[in-house]
Short mmCIF file of C-alpha atoms and ligand atoms in Angstrom, two decimals:
data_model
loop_
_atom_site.label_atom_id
_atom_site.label_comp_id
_atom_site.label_asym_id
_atom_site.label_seq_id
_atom_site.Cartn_x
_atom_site.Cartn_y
_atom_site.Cartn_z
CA UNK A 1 162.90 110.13 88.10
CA UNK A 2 165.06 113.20 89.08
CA UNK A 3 164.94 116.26 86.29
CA UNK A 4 162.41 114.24 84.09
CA UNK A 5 160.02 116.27 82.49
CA UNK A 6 156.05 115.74 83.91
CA UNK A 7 153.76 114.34 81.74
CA UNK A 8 152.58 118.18 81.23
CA UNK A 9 155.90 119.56 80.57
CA UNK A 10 156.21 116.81 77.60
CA UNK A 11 153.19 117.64 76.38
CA UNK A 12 153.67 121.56 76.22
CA UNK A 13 157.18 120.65 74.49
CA UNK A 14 155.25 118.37 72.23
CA UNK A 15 152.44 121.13 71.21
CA UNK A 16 155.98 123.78 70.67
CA UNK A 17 157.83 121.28 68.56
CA UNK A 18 154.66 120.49 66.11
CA UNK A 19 154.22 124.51 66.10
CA UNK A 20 157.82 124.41 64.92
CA UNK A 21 157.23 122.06 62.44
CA UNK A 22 154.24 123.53 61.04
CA UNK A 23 155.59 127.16 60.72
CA UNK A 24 158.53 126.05 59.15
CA UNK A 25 156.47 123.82 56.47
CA UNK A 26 154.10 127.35 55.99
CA UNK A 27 157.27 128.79 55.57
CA UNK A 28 158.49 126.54 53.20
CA UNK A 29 155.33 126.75 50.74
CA UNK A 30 156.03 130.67 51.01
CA UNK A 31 159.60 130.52 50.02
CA UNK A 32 159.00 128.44 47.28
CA UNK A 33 156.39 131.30 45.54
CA UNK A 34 159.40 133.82 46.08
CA UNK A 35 156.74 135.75 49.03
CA UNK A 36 159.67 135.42 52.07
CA UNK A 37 163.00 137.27 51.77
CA UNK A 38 166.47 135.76 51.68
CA UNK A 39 167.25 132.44 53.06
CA UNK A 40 165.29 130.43 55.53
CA UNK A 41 166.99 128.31 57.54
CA UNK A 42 165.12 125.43 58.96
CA UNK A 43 165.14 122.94 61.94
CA UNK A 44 163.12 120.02 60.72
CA UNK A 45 164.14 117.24 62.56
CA UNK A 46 166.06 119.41 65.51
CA UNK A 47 162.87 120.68 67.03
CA UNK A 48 163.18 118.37 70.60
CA UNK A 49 166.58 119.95 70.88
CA UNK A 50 165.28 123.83 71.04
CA UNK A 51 161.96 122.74 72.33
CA UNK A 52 162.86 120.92 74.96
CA UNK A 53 165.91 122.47 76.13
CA UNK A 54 164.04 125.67 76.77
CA UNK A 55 161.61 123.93 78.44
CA UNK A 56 163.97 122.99 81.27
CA UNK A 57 165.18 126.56 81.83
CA UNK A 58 163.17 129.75 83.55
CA UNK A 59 161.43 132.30 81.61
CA UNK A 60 164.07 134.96 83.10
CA UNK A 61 166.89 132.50 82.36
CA UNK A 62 168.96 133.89 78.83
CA UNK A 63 169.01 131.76 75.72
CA UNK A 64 170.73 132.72 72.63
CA UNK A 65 170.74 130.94 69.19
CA UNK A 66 171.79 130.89 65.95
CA UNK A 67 171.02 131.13 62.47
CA UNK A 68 168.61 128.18 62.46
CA UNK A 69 166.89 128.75 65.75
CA UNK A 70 162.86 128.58 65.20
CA UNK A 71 162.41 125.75 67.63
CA UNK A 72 164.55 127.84 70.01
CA UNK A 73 162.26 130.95 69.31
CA UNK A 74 158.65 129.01 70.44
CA UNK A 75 160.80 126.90 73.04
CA UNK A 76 161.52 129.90 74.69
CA UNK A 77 158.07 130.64 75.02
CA UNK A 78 157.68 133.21 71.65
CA UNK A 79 154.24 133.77 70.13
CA UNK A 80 154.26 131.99 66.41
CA UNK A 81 152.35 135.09 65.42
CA UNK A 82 155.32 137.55 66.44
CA UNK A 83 157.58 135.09 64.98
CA UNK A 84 156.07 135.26 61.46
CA UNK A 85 155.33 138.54 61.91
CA UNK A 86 158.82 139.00 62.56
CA UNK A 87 159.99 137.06 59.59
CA UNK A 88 157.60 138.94 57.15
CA UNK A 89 158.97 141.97 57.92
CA UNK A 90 155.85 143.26 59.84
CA UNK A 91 155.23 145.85 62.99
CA UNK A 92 153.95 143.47 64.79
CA UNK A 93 157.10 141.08 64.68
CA UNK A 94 159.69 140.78 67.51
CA UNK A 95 162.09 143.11 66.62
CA UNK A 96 159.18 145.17 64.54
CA UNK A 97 160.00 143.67 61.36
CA UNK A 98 163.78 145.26 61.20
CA UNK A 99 165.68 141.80 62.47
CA UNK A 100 163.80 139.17 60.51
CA UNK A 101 164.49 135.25 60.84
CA UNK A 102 167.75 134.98 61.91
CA UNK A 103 167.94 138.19 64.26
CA UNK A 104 164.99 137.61 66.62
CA UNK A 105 164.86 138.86 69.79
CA UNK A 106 162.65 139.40 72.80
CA UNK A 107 163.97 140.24 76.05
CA UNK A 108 160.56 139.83 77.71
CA UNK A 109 160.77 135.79 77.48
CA UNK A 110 164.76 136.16 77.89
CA UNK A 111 164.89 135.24 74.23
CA UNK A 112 168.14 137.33 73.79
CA UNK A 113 168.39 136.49 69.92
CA UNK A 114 169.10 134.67 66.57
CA UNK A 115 172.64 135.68 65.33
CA UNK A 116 173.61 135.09 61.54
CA UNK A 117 177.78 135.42 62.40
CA UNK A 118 178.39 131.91 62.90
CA UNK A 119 179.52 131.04 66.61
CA UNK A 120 178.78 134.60 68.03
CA UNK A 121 176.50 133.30 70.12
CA UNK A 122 178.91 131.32 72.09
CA UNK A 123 180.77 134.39 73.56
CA UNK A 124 177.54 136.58 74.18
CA UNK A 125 175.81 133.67 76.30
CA UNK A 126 179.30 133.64 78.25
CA UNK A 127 178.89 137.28 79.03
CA UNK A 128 175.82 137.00 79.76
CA UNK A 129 176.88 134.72 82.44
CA UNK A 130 179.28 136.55 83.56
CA UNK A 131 177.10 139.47 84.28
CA UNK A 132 175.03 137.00 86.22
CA UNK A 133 177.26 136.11 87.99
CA UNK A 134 178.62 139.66 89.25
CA UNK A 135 175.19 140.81 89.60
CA UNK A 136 174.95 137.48 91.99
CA UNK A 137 171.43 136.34 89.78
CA UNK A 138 169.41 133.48 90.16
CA UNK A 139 169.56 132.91 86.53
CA UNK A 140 171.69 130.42 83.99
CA UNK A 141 172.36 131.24 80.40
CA UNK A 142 172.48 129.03 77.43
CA UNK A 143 174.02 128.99 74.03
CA UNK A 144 172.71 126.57 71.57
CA UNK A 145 175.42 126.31 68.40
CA UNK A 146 176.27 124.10 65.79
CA UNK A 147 179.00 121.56 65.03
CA UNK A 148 180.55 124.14 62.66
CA UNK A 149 180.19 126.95 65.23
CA UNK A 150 181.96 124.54 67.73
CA UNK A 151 185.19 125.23 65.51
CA UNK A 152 185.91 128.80 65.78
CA UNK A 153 188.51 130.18 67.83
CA UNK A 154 185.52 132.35 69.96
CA UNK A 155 183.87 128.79 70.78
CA UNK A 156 187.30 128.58 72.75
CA UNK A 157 188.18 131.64 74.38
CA UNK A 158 184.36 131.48 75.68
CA UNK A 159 185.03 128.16 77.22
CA UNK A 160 188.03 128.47 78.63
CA UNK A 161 186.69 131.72 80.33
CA UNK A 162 183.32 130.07 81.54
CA UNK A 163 185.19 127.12 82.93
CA UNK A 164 188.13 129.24 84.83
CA UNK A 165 185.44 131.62 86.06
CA UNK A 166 182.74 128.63 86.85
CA UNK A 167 180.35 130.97 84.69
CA UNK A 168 176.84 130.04 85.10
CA UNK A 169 176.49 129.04 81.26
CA UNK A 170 174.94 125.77 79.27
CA UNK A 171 176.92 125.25 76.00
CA UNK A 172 174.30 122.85 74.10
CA UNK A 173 176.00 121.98 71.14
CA UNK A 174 173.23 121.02 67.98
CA UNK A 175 175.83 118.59 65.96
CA UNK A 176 173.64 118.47 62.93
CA UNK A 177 176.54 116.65 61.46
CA UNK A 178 176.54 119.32 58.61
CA UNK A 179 178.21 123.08 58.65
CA UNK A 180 176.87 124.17 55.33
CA UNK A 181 177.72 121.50 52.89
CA UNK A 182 180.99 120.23 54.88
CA UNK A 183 180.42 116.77 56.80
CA UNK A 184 181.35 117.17 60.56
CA UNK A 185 184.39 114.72 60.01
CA UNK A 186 185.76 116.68 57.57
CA UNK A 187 185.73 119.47 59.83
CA UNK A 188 186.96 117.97 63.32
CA UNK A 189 189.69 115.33 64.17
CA UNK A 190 187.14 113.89 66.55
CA UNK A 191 183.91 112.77 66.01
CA UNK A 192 182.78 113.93 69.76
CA UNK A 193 182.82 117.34 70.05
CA UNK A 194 181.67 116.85 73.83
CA UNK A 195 185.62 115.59 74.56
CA UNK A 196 186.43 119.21 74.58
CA UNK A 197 184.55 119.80 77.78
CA UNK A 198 187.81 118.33 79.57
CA UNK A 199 190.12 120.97 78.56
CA UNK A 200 188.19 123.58 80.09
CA UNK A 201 187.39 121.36 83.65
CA UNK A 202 183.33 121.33 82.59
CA UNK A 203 181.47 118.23 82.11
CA UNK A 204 180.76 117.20 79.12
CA UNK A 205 178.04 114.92 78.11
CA UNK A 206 176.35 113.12 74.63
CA UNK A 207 172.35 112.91 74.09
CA UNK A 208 170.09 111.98 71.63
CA UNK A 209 169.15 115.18 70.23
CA UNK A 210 165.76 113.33 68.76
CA UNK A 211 165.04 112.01 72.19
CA UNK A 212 163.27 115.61 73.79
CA UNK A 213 162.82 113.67 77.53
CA UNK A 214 167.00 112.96 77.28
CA UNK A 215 167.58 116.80 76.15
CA UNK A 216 165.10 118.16 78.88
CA UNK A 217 167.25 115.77 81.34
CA UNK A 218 170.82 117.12 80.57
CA UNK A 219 169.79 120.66 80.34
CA UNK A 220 167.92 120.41 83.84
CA UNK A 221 171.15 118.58 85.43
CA UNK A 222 173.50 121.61 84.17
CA UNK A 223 171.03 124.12 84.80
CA UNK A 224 170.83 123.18 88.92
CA UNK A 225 174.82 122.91 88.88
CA UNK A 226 175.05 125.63 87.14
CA UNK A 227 172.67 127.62 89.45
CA UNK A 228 175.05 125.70 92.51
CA UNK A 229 177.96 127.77 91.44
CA UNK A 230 179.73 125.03 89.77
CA UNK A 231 180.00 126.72 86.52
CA UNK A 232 179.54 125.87 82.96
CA UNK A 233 178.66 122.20 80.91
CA UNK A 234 178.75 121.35 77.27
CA UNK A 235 176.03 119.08 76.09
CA UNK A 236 176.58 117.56 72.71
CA UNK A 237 173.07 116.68 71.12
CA UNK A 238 173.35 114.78 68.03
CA UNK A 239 170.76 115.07 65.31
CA UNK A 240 170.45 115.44 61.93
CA UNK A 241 169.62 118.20 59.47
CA UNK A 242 167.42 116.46 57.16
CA UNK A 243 166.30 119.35 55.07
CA UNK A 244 169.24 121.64 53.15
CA UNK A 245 171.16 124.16 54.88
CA UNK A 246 168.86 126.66 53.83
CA UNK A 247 165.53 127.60 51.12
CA UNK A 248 169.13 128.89 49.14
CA UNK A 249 170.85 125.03 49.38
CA UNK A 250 170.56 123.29 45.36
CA UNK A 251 171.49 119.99 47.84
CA UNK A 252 172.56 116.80 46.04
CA UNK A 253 174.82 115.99 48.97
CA UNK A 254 172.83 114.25 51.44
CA UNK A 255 172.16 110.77 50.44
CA UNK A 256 169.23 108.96 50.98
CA UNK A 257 170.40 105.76 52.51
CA UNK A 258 172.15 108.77 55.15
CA UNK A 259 168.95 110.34 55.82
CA UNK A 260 166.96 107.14 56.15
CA UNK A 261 167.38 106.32 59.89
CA UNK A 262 167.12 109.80 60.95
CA UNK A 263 163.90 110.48 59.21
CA UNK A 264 162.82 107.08 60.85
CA UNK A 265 163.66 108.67 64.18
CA UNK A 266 161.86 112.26 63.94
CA UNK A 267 161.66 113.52 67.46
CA UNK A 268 157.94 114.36 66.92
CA UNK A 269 157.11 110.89 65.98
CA UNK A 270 159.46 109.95 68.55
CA UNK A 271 157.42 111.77 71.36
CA UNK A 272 154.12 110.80 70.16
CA UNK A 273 154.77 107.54 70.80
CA UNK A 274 155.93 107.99 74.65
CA UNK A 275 152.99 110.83 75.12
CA UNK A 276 150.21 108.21 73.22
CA UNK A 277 151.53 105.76 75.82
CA UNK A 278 150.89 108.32 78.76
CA UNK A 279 147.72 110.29 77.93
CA UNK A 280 145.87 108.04 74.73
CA UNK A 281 145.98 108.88 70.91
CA UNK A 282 143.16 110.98 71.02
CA UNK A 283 144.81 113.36 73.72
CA UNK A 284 147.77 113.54 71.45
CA UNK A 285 145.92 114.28 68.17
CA UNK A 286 144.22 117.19 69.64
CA UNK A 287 147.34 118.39 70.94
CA UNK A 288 149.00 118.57 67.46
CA UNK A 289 145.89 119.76 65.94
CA UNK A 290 145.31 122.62 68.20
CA UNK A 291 149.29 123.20 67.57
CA UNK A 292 148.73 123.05 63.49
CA UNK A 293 145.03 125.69 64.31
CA UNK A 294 147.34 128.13 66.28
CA UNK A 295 149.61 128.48 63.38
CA UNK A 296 147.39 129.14 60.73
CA UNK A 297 145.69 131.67 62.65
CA UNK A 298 148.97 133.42 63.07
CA UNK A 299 149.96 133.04 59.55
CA UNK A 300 146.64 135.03 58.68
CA UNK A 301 146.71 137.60 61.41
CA UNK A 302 150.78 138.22 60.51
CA UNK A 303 150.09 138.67 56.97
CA UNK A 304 147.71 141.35 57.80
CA UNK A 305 149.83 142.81 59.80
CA UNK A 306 150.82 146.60 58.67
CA UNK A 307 154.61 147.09 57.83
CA UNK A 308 156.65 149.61 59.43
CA UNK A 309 157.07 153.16 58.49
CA UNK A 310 159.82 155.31 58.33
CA UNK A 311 160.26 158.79 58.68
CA UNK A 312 163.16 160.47 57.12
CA UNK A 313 164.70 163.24 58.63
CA UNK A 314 166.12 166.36 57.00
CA UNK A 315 169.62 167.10 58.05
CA UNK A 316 169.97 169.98 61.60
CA UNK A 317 171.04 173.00 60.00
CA UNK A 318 173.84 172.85 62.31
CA UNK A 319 175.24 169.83 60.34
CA UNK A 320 174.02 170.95 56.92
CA UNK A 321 176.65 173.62 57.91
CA UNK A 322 179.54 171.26 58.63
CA UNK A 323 179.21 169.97 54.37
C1 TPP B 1 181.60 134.08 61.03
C2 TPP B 1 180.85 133.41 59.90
N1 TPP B 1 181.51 132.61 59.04
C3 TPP B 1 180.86 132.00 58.04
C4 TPP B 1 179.50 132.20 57.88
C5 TPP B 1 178.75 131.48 56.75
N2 TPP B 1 177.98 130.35 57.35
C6 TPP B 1 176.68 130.49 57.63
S1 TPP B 1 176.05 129.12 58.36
C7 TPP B 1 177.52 128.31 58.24
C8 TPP B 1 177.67 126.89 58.72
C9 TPP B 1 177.26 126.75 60.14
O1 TPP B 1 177.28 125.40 60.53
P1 TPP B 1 176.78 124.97 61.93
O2 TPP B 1 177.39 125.84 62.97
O3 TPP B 1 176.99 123.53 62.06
O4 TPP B 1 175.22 125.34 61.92
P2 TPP B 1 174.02 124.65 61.09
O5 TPP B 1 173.83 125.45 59.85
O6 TPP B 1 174.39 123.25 60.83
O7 TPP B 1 172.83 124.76 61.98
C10 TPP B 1 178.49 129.12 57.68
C11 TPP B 1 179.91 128.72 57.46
C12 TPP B 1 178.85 133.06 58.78
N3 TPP B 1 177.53 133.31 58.71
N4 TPP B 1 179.53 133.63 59.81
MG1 MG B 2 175.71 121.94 61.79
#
């Protein structure tokens, strides 16, 4: 079928969205001994939509993310050990241990970075288009942002730009159906974010955010018209955020009986199935084992990792004159 992912393309997303998951339940057990530093933000249950977004993009196509954007990280094709490193606050990390979870970077993989100021991703990947686009590129960039990103006035402006210009961009919208501890209804008259796609002449489709073979498809399908010169698309995934908003979150408001069905529809379990039915249960196993092997032995290199060193330097004497 056209823009399906091969059977090797589902398993490589498979092996990055069980990395995912186990890095983020390392990082977990290290947030709750106090050994990481400030919040964590994590993904569980959002990993197909990173994952297997990236997967339908180029290595030299741009990808920005946001606050919560692990599975966006290893989707893009980042190293779990340069990711922790990263995180930890080592050399060795990304951004050499100065950005830290939410403000990872590499420009190598055309990872162009985490952002912590809600929706500021939105306007960046719409530059970034735009300079594709004047530089006349064989490229696409992508924004994935959240359902409470999606209602800033930036989100906007950035649309209505990308879709007068026909900029080469992917809006993927992750509508975790939370922003912080604020329910998406109580933040939008409409339910379906992806109706705003009409008011800036962009499609604007819905997918099942758990479903990584339906992301990979709607990403691939904007990606060629976006590559055609036909400009932007907004993809609404929906999904869940079935951990807190963060390792800072008390929770409480999140309900069980809410959570249930999602929980029941984890994207990992989800593509297990469909991959056990391709390649056998034993081919799968050894893929998430290998996945869960390659994490732990970047957890222990990482940690070992030195941190960085600064030098301090003393004043010129040109401006110790100016004081
Ligand atoms: C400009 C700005 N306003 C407010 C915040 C505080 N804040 C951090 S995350 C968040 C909610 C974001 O919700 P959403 O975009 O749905 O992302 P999610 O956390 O669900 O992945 C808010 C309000 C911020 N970081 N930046
Ligand atoms: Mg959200």
């Amino acid at each position: 079928m056209k823009n399906a992912p091969s059977t090797e393309e589902l398993k490589d997303i498979h092996y990055k969205m069980v990395v995912t998951r186990e890095l983020e339940e390392v990082l977990g057990a290290y947030a709750k001994e106090g050994k990481t530093r400030g919040p964590i933000h994590r993904c569980d249950g959002q990993e197909a939509v990173g994952v297997a977004a990236c997967a339908a993009l180029r290595t030299d196509d741009y990808v920005c993310t946001t606050h919560r954007g692990h599975h966006v990280y290893v989707g893009k094709g980042l190293s779990a050990r340069g990711i922790i490193a990263e995180i930890f606050g080592r050399e060795t990390g990304y951004c050499k241990g100065r950005g830290g979870h939410m403000l990872l970077g590499d420009v190598s993989t055309g990872m162009l970075g985490g952002n912590a100021i809600v929706g500021a991703g939105i306007p960046a990947a719409t530059g970034m288009a735009l300079s594709i686009q004047i530089l006349k590129q064989d490229r696409v960039s992508m924004v994935v942002f959240g359902d409470g990103a999606a209602q800033t006035g930036i989100c906007h402006e950035a649309m209505n730009m990308a879709g007068l210009w026909k900029l080469p961009v992917i809006f993927l919208l992750e509508n975790n159906q939370y922003g912080l501890t604020v329910r998406q209804e109580v933040q939008s008259p409409v339910a379906d974010l992806s109706i705003r796609a009409a008011g800036y002449d962009m499609p604007g489709e819905i997918v099942d955010g758990n479903d990584a073979e339906a992301v990979y498809r709607a990403v691939a399908v904007a990606a060629e018209r976006a590559r055609r010169g036909e400009g932007p698309s907004l993809i609404e995934a929906k999904t869940y955020r079935v951990k807190g908003f963060s390792t800072s979150d008390m929770g409480g408001y999140q309900s069980d009986e809410e959570m249930a069905p999602w929980l029941e529809r984890d994207p990992i379990k989800l593509l297990s199935a469909k991959l056990t039915a391709l390649v056998g249960a034993d081919a799968v196993l050894a893929i998430e084992a290998e996945a869960c092997a390659e994490v732990a032995r970047a957890f222990e290199a990482a940690l070992s990792d030195p941190f960085p060193t600064f030098e301090i330097h003393a004043p010129s004497a040109a401006y110790s004159e100016t004081l």
